[in-house]
PDB file of C-alpha atoms in Angstrom:
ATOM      1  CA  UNK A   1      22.157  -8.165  73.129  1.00 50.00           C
ATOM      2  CA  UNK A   2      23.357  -8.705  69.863  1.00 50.00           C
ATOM      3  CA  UNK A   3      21.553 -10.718  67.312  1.00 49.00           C
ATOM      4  CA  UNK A   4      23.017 -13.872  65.130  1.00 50.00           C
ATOM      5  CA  UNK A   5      21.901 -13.056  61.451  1.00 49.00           C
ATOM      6  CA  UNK A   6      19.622 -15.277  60.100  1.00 48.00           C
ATOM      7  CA  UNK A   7      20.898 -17.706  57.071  1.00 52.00           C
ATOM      8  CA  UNK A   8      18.847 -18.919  54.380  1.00 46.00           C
ATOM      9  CA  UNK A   9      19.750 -21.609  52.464  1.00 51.00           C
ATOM     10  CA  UNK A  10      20.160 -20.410  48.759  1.00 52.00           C
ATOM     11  CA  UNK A  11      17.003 -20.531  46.268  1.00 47.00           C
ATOM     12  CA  UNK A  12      18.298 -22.653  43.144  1.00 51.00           C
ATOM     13  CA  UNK A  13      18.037 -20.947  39.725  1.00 52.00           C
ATOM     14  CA  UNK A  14      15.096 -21.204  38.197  1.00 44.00           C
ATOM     15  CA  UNK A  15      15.732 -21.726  34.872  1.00 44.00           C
ATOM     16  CA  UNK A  16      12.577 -22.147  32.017  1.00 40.00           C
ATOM     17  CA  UNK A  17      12.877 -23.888  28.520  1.00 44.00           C
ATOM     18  CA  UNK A  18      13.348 -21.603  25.480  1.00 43.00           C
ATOM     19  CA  UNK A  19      10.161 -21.554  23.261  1.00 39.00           C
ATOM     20  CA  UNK A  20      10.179 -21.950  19.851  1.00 39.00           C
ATOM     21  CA  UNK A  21      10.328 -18.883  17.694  1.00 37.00           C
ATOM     22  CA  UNK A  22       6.516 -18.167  16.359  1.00 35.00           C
ATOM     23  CA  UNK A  23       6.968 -19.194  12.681  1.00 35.00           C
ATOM     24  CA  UNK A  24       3.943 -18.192  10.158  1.00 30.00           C
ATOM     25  CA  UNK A  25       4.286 -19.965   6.691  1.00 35.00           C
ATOM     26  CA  UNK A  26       4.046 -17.874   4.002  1.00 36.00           C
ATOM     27  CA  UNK A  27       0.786 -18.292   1.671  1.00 34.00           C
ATOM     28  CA  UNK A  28       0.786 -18.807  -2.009  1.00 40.00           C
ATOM     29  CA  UNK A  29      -0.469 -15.221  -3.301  1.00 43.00           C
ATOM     30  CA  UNK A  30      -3.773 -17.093  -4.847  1.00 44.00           C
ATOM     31  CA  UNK A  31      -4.465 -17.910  -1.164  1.00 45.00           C
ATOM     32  CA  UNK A  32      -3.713 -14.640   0.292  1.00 46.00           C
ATOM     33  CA  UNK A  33      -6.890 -12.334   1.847  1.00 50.00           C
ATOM     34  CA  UNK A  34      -8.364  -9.939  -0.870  1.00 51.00           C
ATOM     35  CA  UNK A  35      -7.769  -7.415   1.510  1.00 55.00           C
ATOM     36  CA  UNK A  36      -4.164  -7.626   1.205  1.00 85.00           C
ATOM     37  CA  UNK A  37      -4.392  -7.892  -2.642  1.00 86.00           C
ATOM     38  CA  UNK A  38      -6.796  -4.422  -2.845  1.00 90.00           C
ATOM     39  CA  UNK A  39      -3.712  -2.966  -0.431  1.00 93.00           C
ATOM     40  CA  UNK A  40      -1.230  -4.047  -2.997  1.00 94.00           C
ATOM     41  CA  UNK A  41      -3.207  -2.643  -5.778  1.00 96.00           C
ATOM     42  CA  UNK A  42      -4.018   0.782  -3.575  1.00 96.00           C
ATOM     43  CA  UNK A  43      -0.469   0.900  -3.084  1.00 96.00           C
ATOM     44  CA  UNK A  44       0.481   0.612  -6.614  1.00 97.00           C
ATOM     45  CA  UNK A  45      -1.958   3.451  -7.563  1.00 97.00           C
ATOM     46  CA  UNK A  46      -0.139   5.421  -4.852  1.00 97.00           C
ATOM     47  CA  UNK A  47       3.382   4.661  -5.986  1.00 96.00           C
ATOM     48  CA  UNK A  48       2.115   5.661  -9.069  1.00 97.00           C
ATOM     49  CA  UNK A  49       1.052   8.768  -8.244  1.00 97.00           C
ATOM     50  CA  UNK A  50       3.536   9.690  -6.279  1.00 96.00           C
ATOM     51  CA  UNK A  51       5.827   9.291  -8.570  1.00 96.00           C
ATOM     52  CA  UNK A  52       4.128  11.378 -10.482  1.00 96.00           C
ATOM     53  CA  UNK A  53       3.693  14.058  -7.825  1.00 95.00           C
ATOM     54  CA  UNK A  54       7.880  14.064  -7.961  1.00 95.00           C
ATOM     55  CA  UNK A  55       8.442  14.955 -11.255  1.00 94.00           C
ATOM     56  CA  UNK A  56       9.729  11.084 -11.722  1.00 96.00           C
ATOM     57  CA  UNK A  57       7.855   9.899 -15.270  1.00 95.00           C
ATOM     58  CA  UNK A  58      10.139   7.129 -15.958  1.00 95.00           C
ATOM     59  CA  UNK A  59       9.462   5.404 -11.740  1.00 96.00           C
ATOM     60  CA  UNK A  60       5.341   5.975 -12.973  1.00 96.00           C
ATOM     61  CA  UNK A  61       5.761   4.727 -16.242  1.00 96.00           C
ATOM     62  CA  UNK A  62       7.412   1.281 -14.826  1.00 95.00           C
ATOM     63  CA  UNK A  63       3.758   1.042 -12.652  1.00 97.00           C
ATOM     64  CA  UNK A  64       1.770   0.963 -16.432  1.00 97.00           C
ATOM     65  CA  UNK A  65       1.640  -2.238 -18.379  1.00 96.00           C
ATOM     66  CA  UNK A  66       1.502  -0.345 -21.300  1.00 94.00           C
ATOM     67  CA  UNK A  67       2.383   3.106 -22.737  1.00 92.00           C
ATOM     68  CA  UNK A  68       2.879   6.371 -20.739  1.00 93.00           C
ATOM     69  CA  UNK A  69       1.827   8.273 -17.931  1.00 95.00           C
ATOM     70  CA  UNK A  70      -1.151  10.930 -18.920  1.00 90.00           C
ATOM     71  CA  UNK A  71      -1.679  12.735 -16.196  1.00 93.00           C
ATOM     72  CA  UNK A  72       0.043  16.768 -17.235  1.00 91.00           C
ATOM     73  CA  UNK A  73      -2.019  17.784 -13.902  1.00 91.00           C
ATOM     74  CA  UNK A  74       0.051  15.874 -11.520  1.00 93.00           C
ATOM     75  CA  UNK A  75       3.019  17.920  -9.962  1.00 90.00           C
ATOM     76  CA  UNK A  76       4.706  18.741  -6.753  1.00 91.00           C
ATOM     77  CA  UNK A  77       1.161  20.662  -5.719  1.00 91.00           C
ATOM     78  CA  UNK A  78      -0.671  17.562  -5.748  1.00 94.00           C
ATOM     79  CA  UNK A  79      -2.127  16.193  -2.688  1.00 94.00           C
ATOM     80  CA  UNK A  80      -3.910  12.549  -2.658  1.00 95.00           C
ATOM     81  CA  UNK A  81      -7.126  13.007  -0.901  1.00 96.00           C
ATOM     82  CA  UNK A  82      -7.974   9.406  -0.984  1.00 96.00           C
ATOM     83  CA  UNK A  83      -7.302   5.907  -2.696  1.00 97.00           C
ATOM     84  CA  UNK A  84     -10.038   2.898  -2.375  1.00 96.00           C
ATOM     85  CA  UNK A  85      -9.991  -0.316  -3.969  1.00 96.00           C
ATOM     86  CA  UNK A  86     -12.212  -3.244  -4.897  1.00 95.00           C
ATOM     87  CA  UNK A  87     -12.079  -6.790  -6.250  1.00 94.00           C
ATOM     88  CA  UNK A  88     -13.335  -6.156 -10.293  1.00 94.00           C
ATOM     89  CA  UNK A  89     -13.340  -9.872 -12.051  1.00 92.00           C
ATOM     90  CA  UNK A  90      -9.811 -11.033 -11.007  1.00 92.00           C
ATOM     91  CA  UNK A  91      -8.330  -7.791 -11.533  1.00 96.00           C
ATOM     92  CA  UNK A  92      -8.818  -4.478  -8.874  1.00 97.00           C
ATOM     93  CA  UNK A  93     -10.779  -1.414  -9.612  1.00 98.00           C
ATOM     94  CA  UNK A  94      -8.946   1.815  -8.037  1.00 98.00           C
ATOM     95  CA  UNK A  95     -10.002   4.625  -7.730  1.00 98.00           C
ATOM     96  CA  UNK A  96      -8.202   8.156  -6.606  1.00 98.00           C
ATOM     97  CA  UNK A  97      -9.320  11.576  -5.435  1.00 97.00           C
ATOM     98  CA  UNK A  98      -6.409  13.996  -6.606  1.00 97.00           C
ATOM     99  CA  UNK A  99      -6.638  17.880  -5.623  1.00 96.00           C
ATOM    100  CA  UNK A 100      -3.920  19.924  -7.214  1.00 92.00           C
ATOM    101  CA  UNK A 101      -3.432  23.931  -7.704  1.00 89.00           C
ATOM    102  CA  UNK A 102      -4.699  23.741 -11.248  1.00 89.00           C
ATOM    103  CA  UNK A 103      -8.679  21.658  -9.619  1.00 93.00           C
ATOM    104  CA  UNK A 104      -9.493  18.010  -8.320  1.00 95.00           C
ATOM    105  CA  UNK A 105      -9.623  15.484 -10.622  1.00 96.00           C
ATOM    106  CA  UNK A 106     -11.149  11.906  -9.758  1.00 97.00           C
ATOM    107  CA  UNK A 107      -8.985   8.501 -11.576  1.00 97.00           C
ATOM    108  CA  UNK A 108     -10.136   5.644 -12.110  1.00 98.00           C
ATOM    109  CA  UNK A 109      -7.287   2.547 -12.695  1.00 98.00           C
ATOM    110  CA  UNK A 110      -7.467  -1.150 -13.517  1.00 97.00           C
ATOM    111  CA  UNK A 111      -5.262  -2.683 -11.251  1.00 97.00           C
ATOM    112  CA  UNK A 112      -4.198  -6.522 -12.533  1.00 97.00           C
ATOM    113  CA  UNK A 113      -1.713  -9.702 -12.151  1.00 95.00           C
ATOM    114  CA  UNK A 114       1.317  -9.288 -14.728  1.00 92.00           C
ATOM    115  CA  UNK A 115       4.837 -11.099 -14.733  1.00 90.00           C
ATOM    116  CA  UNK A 116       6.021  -9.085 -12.393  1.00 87.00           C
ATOM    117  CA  UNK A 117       3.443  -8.608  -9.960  1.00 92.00           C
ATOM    118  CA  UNK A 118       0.293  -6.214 -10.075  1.00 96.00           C
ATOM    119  CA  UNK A 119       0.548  -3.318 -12.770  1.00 97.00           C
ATOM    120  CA  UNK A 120      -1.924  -0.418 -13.885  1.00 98.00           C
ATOM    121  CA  UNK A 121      -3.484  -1.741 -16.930  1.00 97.00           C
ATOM    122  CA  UNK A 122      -6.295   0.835 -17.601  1.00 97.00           C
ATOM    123  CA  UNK A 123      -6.120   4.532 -16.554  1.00 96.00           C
ATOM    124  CA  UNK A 124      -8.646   7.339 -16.872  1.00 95.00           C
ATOM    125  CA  UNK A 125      -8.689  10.670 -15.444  1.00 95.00           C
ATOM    126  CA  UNK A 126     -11.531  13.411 -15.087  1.00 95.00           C
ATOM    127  CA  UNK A 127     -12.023  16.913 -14.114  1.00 93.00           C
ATOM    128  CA  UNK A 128     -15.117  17.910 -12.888  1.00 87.00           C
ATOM    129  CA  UNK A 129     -16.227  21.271 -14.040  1.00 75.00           C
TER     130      UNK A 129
END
């Protein structure tokens, strides 16, 4: 015996309202977590030393507020060990651990606000024996 096929009546589209994109205003920088101002110095001193690293004087130079890049040890051999940076009396304190063919050296930057964002206003280098 031979079945009739069961009907359903049809479900109606479910249809949900469209939420509003997530928006995030942007802060002022003077409001903006240190931590994200120590990463933008950190990543200055990297760019820098990358740069650097490259052969590319005239890319590090535009990371200095002043003068020229010193560092004769830095070539295509040189590996970045580590970068840290801390708040130092509205300006960051960096500080790099650079191993190269020729040693390790340790730098120490000054990280602060210019016109066009943060730039390397101090720069030392040292070579322990």
């Amino acid at each position: 015996m031979a079945r009739a096929a069961a009907t359903h009546p049809a479900l109606p589209e479910v249809t949900h309202p469209a939420l509003p994109a997530a928006t995030h205003p942007a802060l002022p920088a003077a409001t903006h977590p240190a931590s994200t101002n120590e990463d933008r110095a950190t990543s200055v001193v990297r760019s820098y030393l990358g740069a650097l690293a490259r052969g590319d004087r005239s890319t590090a130079g535009s990371y200095l507020a002043q003068g020229a890049p010193s560092e004769s040890f830095m070539n295509e051999s040189a590996s970045v060990e580590s970068v840290r940076s801390e708040p130092s009396g509205g300006a960051y304190k960096v500080t790099a651990d650079v191993k190269t063919s020729g040693g390790e050296y340790f730098e120490t930057f000054t990280v602060a606000p210019g016109p066009g964002g943060l730039q390397i206003t101090e720069h030392y280098w040292i070579r322990p024996q």
